[in-house]
PDB file of C-alpha atoms in Angstrom:
ATOM      1  CA  MET A   1      17.371 152.372 191.031  1.00  0.00           C
ATOM      2  CA  VAL A   2      14.281 150.748 189.525  1.00  0.00           C
ATOM      3  CA  SER A   3      14.632 150.427 185.721  1.00  0.00           C
ATOM      4  CA  MET A   4      11.740 150.988 183.314  1.00  0.00           C
ATOM      5  CA  ASP A   5      11.913 147.309 182.242  1.00  0.00           C
ATOM      6  CA  LEU A   6      11.691 146.195 185.912  1.00  0.00           C
ATOM      7  CA  LEU A   7       8.633 148.440 186.503  1.00  0.00           C
ATOM      8  CA  ARG A   8       6.968 147.112 183.348  1.00  0.00           C
ATOM      9  CA  HIS A   9       7.537 143.508 184.348  1.00  0.00           C
ATOM     10  CA  LEU A  10       6.385 144.197 187.889  1.00  0.00           C
ATOM     11  CA  LYS A  11       3.174 145.599 186.397  1.00  0.00           C
ATOM     12  CA  PHE A  12       2.808 142.351 184.442  1.00  0.00           C
ATOM     13  CA  PHE A  13       3.315 140.317 187.584  1.00  0.00           C
ATOM     14  CA  VAL A  14       0.740 142.307 189.590  1.00  0.00           C
ATOM     15  CA  ALA A  15      -1.837 141.940 186.788  1.00  0.00           C
ATOM     16  CA  VAL A  16      -1.312 138.184 186.568  1.00  0.00           C
ATOM     17  CA  ALA A  17      -1.499 137.811 190.349  1.00  0.00           C
ATOM     18  CA  GLU A  18      -4.764 139.737 190.562  1.00  0.00           C
ATOM     19  CA  GLU A  19      -6.437 138.217 187.531  1.00  0.00           C
ATOM     20  CA  GLY A  20      -5.286 134.670 188.167  1.00  0.00           C
ATOM     21  CA  HIS A  21      -5.007 134.123 184.420  1.00  0.00           C
ATOM     22  CA  PHE A  22      -2.457 135.223 181.805  1.00  0.00           C
ATOM     23  CA  GLY A  23      -5.110 135.839 179.136  1.00  0.00           C
ATOM     24  CA  ASN A  24      -7.185 138.046 181.401  1.00  0.00           C
ATOM     25  CA  ALA A  25      -4.115 139.934 182.619  1.00  0.00           C
ATOM     26  CA  ALA A  26      -3.072 140.573 178.987  1.00  0.00           C
ATOM     27  CA  ALA A  27      -6.545 141.888 178.156  1.00  0.00           C
ATOM     28  CA  ARG A  28      -6.500 144.149 181.212  1.00  0.00           C
ATOM     29  CA  LEU A  29      -3.160 145.600 180.091  1.00  0.00           C
ATOM     30  CA  GLY A  30      -4.195 145.954 176.470  1.00  0.00           C
ATOM     31  CA  MET A  31      -1.588 143.534 175.092  1.00  0.00           C
ATOM     32  CA  THR A  32      -1.249 140.013 173.809  1.00  0.00           C
ATOM     33  CA  GLN A  33      -0.409 137.070 176.082  1.00  0.00           C
ATOM     34  CA  PRO A  34       3.047 136.001 174.742  1.00  0.00           C
ATOM     35  CA  PRO A  35       4.973 139.207 175.622  1.00  0.00           C
ATOM     36  CA  LEU A  36       3.183 139.298 179.000  1.00  0.00           C
ATOM     37  CA  SER A  37       4.293 135.704 179.755  1.00  0.00           C
ATOM     38  CA  GLN A  38       7.827 136.493 178.563  1.00  0.00           C
ATOM     39  CA  GLY A  39       7.954 139.583 180.783  1.00  0.00           C
ATOM     40  CA  VAL A  40       7.020 137.599 183.860  1.00  0.00           C
ATOM     41  CA  ARG A  41       9.631 134.983 182.979  1.00  0.00           C
ATOM     42  CA  ARG A  42      12.301 137.701 182.670  1.00  0.00           C
ATOM     43  CA  LEU A  43      11.285 139.125 186.040  1.00  0.00           C
ATOM     44  CA  GLU A  44      11.602 135.685 187.594  1.00  0.00           C
ATOM     45  CA  ASN A  45      15.049 135.196 186.005  1.00  0.00           C
ATOM     46  CA  ARG A  46      16.176 138.586 187.242  1.00  0.00           C
ATOM     47  CA  LEU A  47      14.987 137.923 190.782  1.00  0.00           C
ATOM     48  CA  GLY A  48      16.180 134.322 190.833  1.00  0.00           C
ATOM     49  CA  SER A  49      12.782 133.149 192.113  1.00  0.00           C
ATOM     50  CA  VAL A  50       9.734 131.552 190.532  1.00  0.00           C
ATOM     51  CA  LEU A  51       6.774 133.824 191.337  1.00  0.00           C
ATOM     52  CA  VAL A  52       3.920 132.168 189.443  1.00  0.00           C
ATOM     53  CA  ASP A  53       2.624 128.629 189.662  1.00  0.00           C
ATOM     54  CA  ARG A  54       1.539 127.759 186.129  1.00  0.00           C
ATOM     55  CA  GLY A  55       0.410 124.205 186.842  1.00  0.00           C
ATOM     56  CA  GLY A  56      -3.316 124.633 187.532  1.00  0.00           C
ATOM     57  CA  ARG A  57      -6.371 125.884 185.705  1.00  0.00           C
ATOM     58  CA  ARG A  58      -5.992 129.228 187.364  1.00  0.00           C
ATOM     59  CA  VAL A  59      -2.560 130.794 187.789  1.00  0.00           C
ATOM     60  CA  GLY A  60      -1.441 130.814 191.441  1.00  0.00           C
ATOM     61  CA  LEU A  61       1.472 132.301 193.264  1.00  0.00           C
ATOM     62  CA  THR A  62       4.441 130.550 194.780  1.00  0.00           C
ATOM     63  CA  ASP A  63       5.538 131.406 198.363  1.00  0.00           C
ATOM     64  CA  ALA A  64       8.016 133.886 196.902  1.00  0.00           C
ATOM     65  CA  GLY A  65       5.321 135.408 194.707  1.00  0.00           C
ATOM     66  CA  ARG A  66       2.963 135.898 197.662  1.00  0.00           C
ATOM     67  CA  GLN A  67       5.709 137.538 199.734  1.00  0.00           C
ATOM     68  CA  LEU A  68       6.823 139.877 196.974  1.00  0.00           C
ATOM     69  CA  LEU A  69       3.365 140.882 195.643  1.00  0.00           C
ATOM     70  CA  PRO A  70       2.713 143.624 198.243  1.00  0.00           C
ATOM     71  CA  ARG A  71       6.065 145.280 197.496  1.00  0.00           C
ATOM     72  CA  ALA A  72       5.482 144.932 193.762  1.00  0.00           C
ATOM     73  CA  ARG A  73       2.082 146.658 194.155  1.00  0.00           C
ATOM     74  CA  LEU A  74       3.689 149.527 196.044  1.00  0.00           C
ATOM     75  CA  LEU A  75       6.359 150.066 193.401  1.00  0.00           C
ATOM     76  CA  VAL A  76       3.834 149.988 190.543  1.00  0.00           C
ATOM     77  CA  ALA A  77       1.474 152.370 192.394  1.00  0.00           C
ATOM     78  CA  ASP A  78       4.263 154.800 193.250  1.00  0.00           C
ATOM     79  CA  ALA A  79       5.430 154.883 189.662  1.00  0.00           C
ATOM     80  CA  ALA A  80       1.942 155.544 188.380  1.00  0.00           C
ATOM     81  CA  ARG A  81       1.351 158.344 190.944  1.00  0.00           C
ATOM     82  CA  PHE A  82       4.728 159.882 190.116  1.00  0.00           C
ATOM     83  CA  GLU A  83       3.843 160.025 186.432  1.00  0.00           C
ATOM     84  CA  ASP A  84       0.403 161.513 187.199  1.00  0.00           C
ATOM     85  CA  GLU A  85       1.873 164.207 189.414  1.00  0.00           C
ATOM     86  CA  ALA A  86       4.554 165.088 186.867  1.00  0.00           C
ATOM     87  CA  LEU A  87       1.923 165.459 184.128  1.00  0.00           C
ATOM     88  CA  ARG A  88      -0.215 167.561 186.393  1.00  0.00           C
ATOM     89  CA  ILE A  89       2.703 169.913 187.136  1.00  0.00           C
ATOM     90  CA  ALA A  90       3.495 170.141 183.474  1.00  0.00           C
ATOM     91  CA  GLY A  91      -0.105 171.095 182.687  1.00  0.00           C
ATOM     92  CA  GLY A  92      -0.947 167.815 180.987  1.00  0.00           C
ATOM     93  CA  ARG A  93      -3.804 165.470 181.628  1.00  0.00           C
ATOM     94  CA  HIS A  94      -5.405 165.144 185.025  1.00  0.00           C
ATOM     95  CA  ALA A  95      -4.515 162.337 187.361  1.00  0.00           C
ATOM     96  CA  VAL A  96      -6.016 158.930 186.699  1.00  0.00           C
ATOM     97  CA  VAL A  97      -8.749 157.774 189.077  1.00  0.00           C
ATOM     98  CA  ARG A  98      -8.041 154.175 190.015  1.00  0.00           C
ATOM     99  CA  TRP A  99     -10.898 152.359 191.699  1.00  0.00           C
ATOM    100  CA  GLY A 100     -11.912 148.782 192.292  1.00  0.00           C
ATOM    101  CA  THR A 101     -15.043 146.747 192.840  1.00  0.00           C
ATOM    102  CA  THR A 102     -15.995 143.175 193.634  1.00  0.00           C
ATOM    103  CA  SER A 103     -17.536 140.995 190.945  1.00  0.00           C
ATOM    104  CA  SER A 104     -20.675 140.675 193.098  1.00  0.00           C
ATOM    105  CA  VAL A 105     -21.632 144.219 192.171  1.00  0.00           C
ATOM    106  CA  THR A 106     -23.724 144.255 189.016  1.00  0.00           C
ATOM    107  CA  ASP A 107     -22.610 145.815 185.702  1.00  0.00           C
ATOM    108  CA  GLU A 108     -25.325 148.466 186.011  1.00  0.00           C
ATOM    109  CA  VAL A 109     -24.044 149.662 189.386  1.00  0.00           C
ATOM    110  CA  VAL A 110     -20.459 149.577 188.135  1.00  0.00           C
ATOM    111  CA  LEU A 111     -21.379 151.800 185.188  1.00  0.00           C
ATOM    112  CA  GLU A 112     -23.190 154.231 187.494  1.00  0.00           C
ATOM    113  CA  CYS A 113     -20.042 154.458 189.592  1.00  0.00           C
ATOM    114  CA  ILE A 114     -17.802 155.062 186.583  1.00  0.00           C
ATOM    115  CA  GLY A 115     -20.123 157.811 185.342  1.00  0.00           C
ATOM    116  CA  ALA A 116     -20.057 159.458 188.742  1.00  0.00           C
ATOM    117  CA  LEU A 117     -16.274 159.316 188.935  1.00  0.00           C
ATOM    118  CA  VAL A 118     -15.885 160.816 185.450  1.00  0.00           C
ATOM    119  CA  ALA A 119     -18.237 163.673 186.436  1.00  0.00           C
ATOM    120  CA  VAL A 120     -16.109 164.577 189.494  1.00  0.00           C
ATOM    121  CA  ASP A 121     -13.773 166.523 187.205  1.00  0.00           C
ATOM    122  CA  SER A 122     -16.070 167.914 184.514  1.00  0.00           C
ATOM    123  CA  GLU A 123     -13.526 170.555 183.437  1.00  0.00           C
ATOM    124  CA  GLY A 124     -10.647 168.192 182.757  1.00  0.00           C
ATOM    125  CA  ASP A 125     -10.135 165.079 180.719  1.00  0.00           C
ATOM    126  CA  PRO A 126     -10.636 162.450 183.477  1.00  0.00           C
ATOM    127  CA  LYS A 127      -9.520 158.893 183.061  1.00  0.00           C
ATOM    128  CA  VAL A 128     -11.014 156.165 185.185  1.00  0.00           C
ATOM    129  CA  GLU A 129      -9.385 152.767 185.506  1.00  0.00           C
ATOM    130  CA  THR A 130     -11.486 149.967 186.945  1.00  0.00           C
ATOM    131  CA  THR A 131     -10.184 146.841 188.677  1.00  0.00           C
ATOM    132  CA  THR A 132     -12.407 143.895 189.577  1.00  0.00           C
ATOM    133  CA  ALA A 133     -11.002 141.764 192.398  1.00  0.00           C
ATOM    134  CA  ALA A 134     -11.881 139.977 195.634  1.00  0.00           C
ATOM    135  CA  THR A 135     -12.601 142.086 198.710  1.00  0.00           C
ATOM    136  CA  ALA A 136      -9.433 140.980 200.461  1.00  0.00           C
ATOM    137  CA  ASP A 137      -7.313 142.039 197.465  1.00  0.00           C
ATOM    138  CA  LEU A 138      -9.168 145.356 197.130  1.00  0.00           C
ATOM    139  CA  VAL A 139      -8.493 146.229 200.766  1.00  0.00           C
ATOM    140  CA  GLU A 140      -4.810 145.462 200.241  1.00  0.00           C
ATOM    141  CA  SER A 141      -4.669 147.507 197.077  1.00  0.00           C
ATOM    142  CA  VAL A 142      -6.245 150.557 198.719  1.00  0.00           C
ATOM    143  CA  THR A 143      -3.995 150.218 201.742  1.00  0.00           C
ATOM    144  CA  SER A 144      -0.879 150.050 199.556  1.00  0.00           C
ATOM    145  CA  GLY A 145      -1.988 152.930 197.353  1.00  0.00           C
ATOM    146  CA  LEU A 146      -2.480 150.864 194.234  1.00  0.00           C
ATOM    147  CA  LEU A 147      -6.109 151.964 194.170  1.00  0.00           C
ATOM    148  CA  ASP A 148      -7.619 155.301 195.259  1.00  0.00           C
ATOM    149  CA  VAL A 149     -10.943 153.907 196.320  1.00  0.00           C
ATOM    150  CA  ALA A 150     -12.866 150.659 196.208  1.00  0.00           C
ATOM    151  CA  VAL A 151     -16.306 149.142 196.701  1.00  0.00           C
ATOM    152  CA  ILE A 152     -16.029 146.057 198.900  1.00  0.00           C
ATOM    153  CA  GLU A 153     -18.424 143.531 200.448  1.00  0.00           C
ATOM    154  CA  HIS A 154     -19.326 144.058 204.128  1.00  0.00           C
ATOM    155  CA  PRO A 155     -18.271 142.797 206.580  1.00  0.00           C
ATOM    156  CA  ALA A 156     -14.514 142.689 205.950  1.00  0.00           C
ATOM    157  CA  LEU A 157     -11.346 143.037 207.980  1.00  0.00           C
ATOM    158  CA  LEU A 158     -10.287 146.688 207.562  1.00  0.00           C
ATOM    159  CA  THR A 159      -7.061 148.261 208.749  1.00  0.00           C
ATOM    160  CA  ASP A 160      -5.588 151.677 207.908  1.00  0.00           C
ATOM    161  CA  VAL A 161      -8.472 152.643 205.663  1.00  0.00           C
ATOM    162  CA  ALA A 162     -11.491 154.939 206.012  1.00  0.00           C
ATOM    163  CA  SER A 163     -14.878 153.426 205.218  1.00  0.00           C
ATOM    164  CA  GLY A 164     -18.252 154.758 204.206  1.00  0.00           C
ATOM    165  CA  PRO A 165     -21.765 153.726 205.327  1.00  0.00           C
ATOM    166  CA  VAL A 166     -22.991 150.198 204.675  1.00  0.00           C
ATOM    167  CA  LEU A 167     -25.290 150.152 201.637  1.00  0.00           C
ATOM    168  CA  GLN A 168     -27.596 147.336 200.597  1.00  0.00           C
ATOM    169  CA  LEU A 169     -28.171 145.987 197.106  1.00  0.00           C
ATOM    170  CA  ARG A 170     -31.017 143.562 196.500  1.00  0.00           C
ATOM    171  CA  ARG A 171     -30.221 139.951 195.689  1.00  0.00           C
ATOM    172  CA  TRP A 172     -32.251 137.029 194.388  1.00  0.00           C
ATOM    173  CA  VAL A 173     -31.863 133.263 194.495  1.00  0.00           C
ATOM    174  CA  ILE A 174     -31.431 131.508 191.165  1.00  0.00           C
ATOM    175  CA  VAL A 175     -32.402 127.857 190.821  1.00  0.00           C
ATOM    176  CA  PRO A 176     -32.616 125.256 188.087  1.00  0.00           C
ATOM    177  CA  SER A 177     -35.840 125.779 186.131  1.00  0.00           C
ATOM    178  CA  SER A 178     -36.610 122.096 186.411  1.00  0.00           C
ATOM    179  CA  HIS A 179     -36.533 122.106 190.231  1.00  0.00           C
ATOM    180  CA  PRO A 180     -39.856 122.296 192.108  1.00  0.00           C
ATOM    181  CA  VAL A 181     -38.739 125.404 194.016  1.00  0.00           C
ATOM    182  CA  ALA A 182     -38.662 127.347 190.741  1.00  0.00           C
ATOM    183  CA  SER A 183     -42.490 127.447 190.697  1.00  0.00           C
ATOM    184  CA  ALA A 184     -43.022 128.042 194.413  1.00  0.00           C
ATOM    185  CA  LYS A 185     -44.762 131.328 195.200  1.00  0.00           C
ATOM    186  CA  ARG A 186     -43.291 131.530 198.696  1.00  0.00           C
ATOM    187  CA  PRO A 187     -40.182 129.341 198.750  1.00  0.00           C
ATOM    188  CA  GLN A 188     -38.957 128.027 202.081  1.00  0.00           C
ATOM    189  CA  ALA A 189     -35.388 127.015 202.938  1.00  0.00           C
ATOM    190  CA  ARG A 190     -36.323 123.346 203.132  1.00  0.00           C
ATOM    191  CA  MET A 191     -37.299 123.441 199.440  1.00  0.00           C
ATOM    192  CA  PHE A 192     -33.646 123.927 198.466  1.00  0.00           C
ATOM    193  CA  ARG A 193     -32.596 120.616 200.040  1.00  0.00           C
ATOM    194  CA  GLY A 194     -30.879 118.305 197.588  1.00  0.00           C
ATOM    195  CA  LEU A 195     -29.239 121.216 195.823  1.00  0.00           C
ATOM    196  CA  ALA A 196     -25.661 122.336 196.493  1.00  0.00           C
ATOM    197  CA  LEU A 197     -25.014 126.064 197.133  1.00  0.00           C
ATOM    198  CA  SER A 198     -22.723 127.760 194.630  1.00  0.00           C
ATOM    199  CA  THR A 199     -20.676 130.595 196.131  1.00  0.00           C
ATOM    200  CA  GLY A 200     -17.328 132.337 195.726  1.00  0.00           C
ATOM    201  CA  GLN A 201     -14.023 131.507 197.333  1.00  0.00           C
ATOM    202  CA  ARG A 202     -13.910 131.922 201.118  1.00  0.00           C
ATOM    203  CA  SER A 203     -10.491 133.534 200.802  1.00  0.00           C
ATOM    204  CA  ASP A 204     -12.100 136.406 198.865  1.00  0.00           C
ATOM    205  CA  ASN A 205     -13.651 137.710 202.078  1.00  0.00           C
ATOM    206  CA  PRO A 206     -13.818 135.202 204.972  1.00  0.00           C
ATOM    207  CA  ALA A 207     -16.079 137.402 207.154  1.00  0.00           C
ATOM    208  CA  ALA A 208     -18.825 137.864 204.540  1.00  0.00           C
ATOM    209  CA  TYR A 209     -18.543 134.284 203.333  1.00  0.00           C
ATOM    210  CA  ASP A 210     -18.978 132.847 206.843  1.00  0.00           C
ATOM    211  CA  LEU A 211     -21.927 135.150 207.542  1.00  0.00           C
ATOM    212  CA  PHE A 212     -23.592 134.148 204.272  1.00  0.00           C
ATOM    213  CA  VAL A 213     -23.193 130.377 204.861  1.00  0.00           C
ATOM    214  CA  ASP A 214     -24.248 130.647 208.518  1.00  0.00           C
ATOM    215  CA  GLY A 215     -27.394 132.427 207.446  1.00  0.00           C
ATOM    216  CA  TRP A 216     -28.512 129.396 205.458  1.00  0.00           C
ATOM    217  CA  ARG A 217     -27.625 127.046 208.302  1.00  0.00           C
ATOM    218  CA  ALA A 218     -29.698 129.167 210.691  1.00  0.00           C
ATOM    219  CA  ARG A 219     -32.643 128.431 208.429  1.00  0.00           C
ATOM    220  CA  GLY A 220     -32.089 124.707 208.766  1.00  0.00           C
ATOM    221  CA  LEU A 221     -30.177 124.252 205.506  1.00  0.00           C
ATOM    222  CA  ASP A 222     -26.622 122.961 205.444  1.00  0.00           C
ATOM    223  CA  PRO A 223     -25.920 122.422 201.724  1.00  0.00           C
ATOM    224  CA  GLU A 224     -22.864 121.166 199.991  1.00  0.00           C
ATOM    225  CA  LEU A 225     -20.759 124.164 198.928  1.00  0.00           C
ATOM    226  CA  ILE A 226     -19.524 124.508 195.341  1.00  0.00           C
ATOM    227  CA  VAL A 227     -17.096 127.233 194.301  1.00  0.00           C
ATOM    228  CA  SER A 228     -18.025 129.394 191.332  1.00  0.00           C
ATOM    229  CA  ASN A 229     -15.583 131.914 189.828  1.00  0.00           C
ATOM    230  CA  GLY A 230     -17.836 134.662 188.526  1.00  0.00           C
ATOM    231  CA  SER A 231     -21.431 135.023 187.422  1.00  0.00           C
ATOM    232  CA  ARG A 232     -21.090 132.986 184.215  1.00  0.00           C
ATOM    233  CA  GLU A 233     -19.773 129.931 186.079  1.00  0.00           C
ATOM    234  CA  LEU A 234     -22.539 130.373 188.670  1.00  0.00           C
ATOM    235  CA  LEU A 235     -25.236 130.420 185.955  1.00  0.00           C
ATOM    236  CA  ALA A 236     -23.667 127.392 184.245  1.00  0.00           C
ATOM    237  CA  GLN A 237     -23.665 125.368 187.495  1.00  0.00           C
ATOM    238  CA  VAL A 238     -27.265 126.267 188.256  1.00  0.00           C
ATOM    239  CA  ALA A 239     -28.446 125.525 184.700  1.00  0.00           C
ATOM    240  CA  ALA A 240     -26.846 122.126 184.917  1.00  0.00           C
ATOM    241  CA  GLY A 241     -29.211 121.343 187.809  1.00  0.00           C
ATOM    242  CA  ARG A 242     -26.518 120.862 190.387  1.00  0.00           C
ATOM    243  CA  CYS A 243     -27.094 123.771 192.706  1.00  0.00           C
ATOM    244  CA  PHE A 244     -28.680 127.106 193.556  1.00  0.00           C
ATOM    245  CA  GLY A 245     -26.955 130.436 194.021  1.00  0.00           C
ATOM    246  CA  VAL A 246     -27.475 134.073 194.870  1.00  0.00           C
ATOM    247  CA  THR A 247     -27.044 137.029 192.539  1.00  0.00           C
ATOM    248  CA  ALA A 248     -27.498 140.792 192.580  1.00  0.00           C
ATOM    249  CA  SER A 249     -28.387 140.769 188.890  1.00  0.00           C
ATOM    250  CA  PRO A 250     -32.163 141.392 188.530  1.00  0.00           C
ATOM    251  CA  PRO A 251     -34.455 138.719 187.142  1.00  0.00           C
ATOM    252  CA  ALA A 252     -33.964 137.878 183.479  1.00  0.00           C
ATOM    253  CA  SER A 253     -35.316 135.295 181.039  1.00  0.00           C
ATOM    254  CA  MET A 254     -32.557 132.748 180.575  1.00  0.00           C
ATOM    255  CA  PRO A 255     -32.796 129.061 179.607  1.00  0.00           C
ATOM    256  CA  GLY A 256     -32.388 126.581 182.449  1.00  0.00           C
ATOM    257  CA  VAL A 257     -32.433 129.038 185.348  1.00  0.00           C
ATOM    258  CA  THR A 258     -35.179 130.848 187.285  1.00  0.00           C
ATOM    259  CA  TRP A 259     -35.027 133.749 189.697  1.00  0.00           C
ATOM    260  CA  VAL A 260     -36.988 133.363 192.940  1.00  0.00           C
ATOM    261  CA  GLU A 261     -37.505 135.795 195.797  1.00  0.00           C
ATOM    262  CA  PHE A 262     -36.409 134.475 199.159  1.00  0.00           C
ATOM    263  CA  ALA A 263     -35.856 136.563 202.322  1.00  0.00           C
ATOM    264  CA  PRO A 264     -34.752 139.704 200.349  1.00  0.00           C
ATOM    265  CA  ASP A 265     -33.565 141.638 203.397  1.00  0.00           C
ATOM    266  CA  ALA A 266     -31.483 138.750 204.747  1.00  0.00           C
ATOM    267  CA  LEU A 267     -29.940 138.080 201.316  1.00  0.00           C
ATOM    268  CA  ALA A 268     -29.128 141.738 200.531  1.00  0.00           C
ATOM    269  CA  LEU A 269     -25.576 142.362 199.287  1.00  0.00           C
ATOM    270  CA  ARG A 270     -24.010 144.746 201.751  1.00  0.00           C
ATOM    271  CA  VAL A 271     -21.248 146.943 200.388  1.00  0.00           C
ATOM    272  CA  ARG A 272     -19.251 149.957 201.472  1.00  0.00           C
ATOM    273  CA  THR A 273     -16.589 152.205 200.032  1.00  0.00           C
ATOM    274  CA  ILE A 274     -13.037 152.407 201.375  1.00  0.00           C
ATOM    275  CA  CYS A 275     -10.134 154.759 200.815  1.00  0.00           C
ATOM    276  CA  ARG A 276      -6.861 155.523 202.567  1.00  0.00           C
ATOM    277  CA  ARG A 277      -7.112 157.776 205.589  1.00  0.00           C
ATOM    278  CA  GLY A 278      -6.099 161.406 205.224  1.00  0.00           C
ATOM    279  CA  THR A 279      -6.263 161.586 201.395  1.00  0.00           C
ATOM    280  CA  ASP A 280      -8.465 163.474 198.950  1.00  0.00           C
ATOM    281  CA  ALA A 281      -9.858 160.086 197.887  1.00  0.00           C
ATOM    282  CA  ALA A 282     -12.555 160.653 200.501  1.00  0.00           C
ATOM    283  CA  LEU A 283     -14.333 162.787 197.888  1.00  0.00           C
ATOM    284  CA  LEU A 284     -14.268 159.870 195.479  1.00  0.00           C
ATOM    285  CA  ALA A 285     -15.661 157.561 198.176  1.00  0.00           C
ATOM    286  CA  ARG A 286     -18.572 159.915 198.837  1.00  0.00           C
ATOM    287  CA  THR A 287     -19.190 160.114 195.088  1.00  0.00           C
ATOM    288  CA  LEU A 288     -19.428 156.337 194.921  1.00  0.00           C
ATOM    289  CA  ASP A 289     -21.769 156.207 197.901  1.00  0.00           C
ATOM    290  CA  ARG A 290     -24.165 158.525 196.110  1.00  0.00           C
ATOM    291  CA  ALA A 291     -23.889 156.547 192.851  1.00  0.00           C
ATOM    292  CA  ILE A 292     -24.577 153.235 194.538  1.00  0.00           C
ATOM    293  CA  GLY A 293     -27.468 154.731 196.532  1.00  0.00           C
ATOM    294  CA  GLY A 294     -29.048 156.036 193.342  1.00  0.00           C
ATOM    295  CA  ALA A 295     -28.582 152.747 191.499  1.00  0.00           C
ATOM    296  CA  ARG A 296     -30.212 150.517 194.114  1.00  0.00           C
ATOM    297  CA  PRO A 297     -33.412 148.823 192.815  1.00  0.00           C
TER     298      PRO A 297
END
């Protein structure tokens, strides 16, 4: 039998694994960091295995942690669904809608999606929980039942999930304001030479990553690649004059960086919704498709 303490600590472990940071995981769970860290330690002591590698800047997983994470996700998801179903039968609150999205989708689109999910059940008291993660992790979470539906980058390796149509969101190139390309009316790929390209981790979605990098190489540009974890780090790297990057956030006035238009169709962020086959989450997926379509610039 799975005890309540074990489920709680498994939930801590899943949050830390997905966030890659104890502080972010604590914020996601609405708690402080010390009890979260203690809970993960107690889980490790109970299992007799170290799950989390605490040595680096970002928290990683040990071999045992990587092997046990899928099962932990299943147990946490099953417990949550059991509670939702029990409350529904008892006439309590409606089931929670759990959905995920990649960080490449802008805040505006995310808010449109949340509003659409809330409106699906206008007669109840809907609760929507949002998870931001890499495409590979979102696919795994939907497959395991941890999430009902997710918005992922296309292309991606998909198994045992249903997927919606491919939708395109406009993207721009951001460059250091001091670089000559910042003032070019019709920038060409050769103008970016000398700048590195800031992009996400390849492991987040190898298929989309390779396609993105190959697109620049096809234009005669083979830049040094620098990893950025999130939009803030991307902006910081560009402002420092080291590199250029691509963002779906529309042009804004910010010190040190400039938005330039370059091959908008080729740079478009392609996304699609996924859900488990044979579930009522297909309605949620169609709802997200309409929300994303309506939010496109």
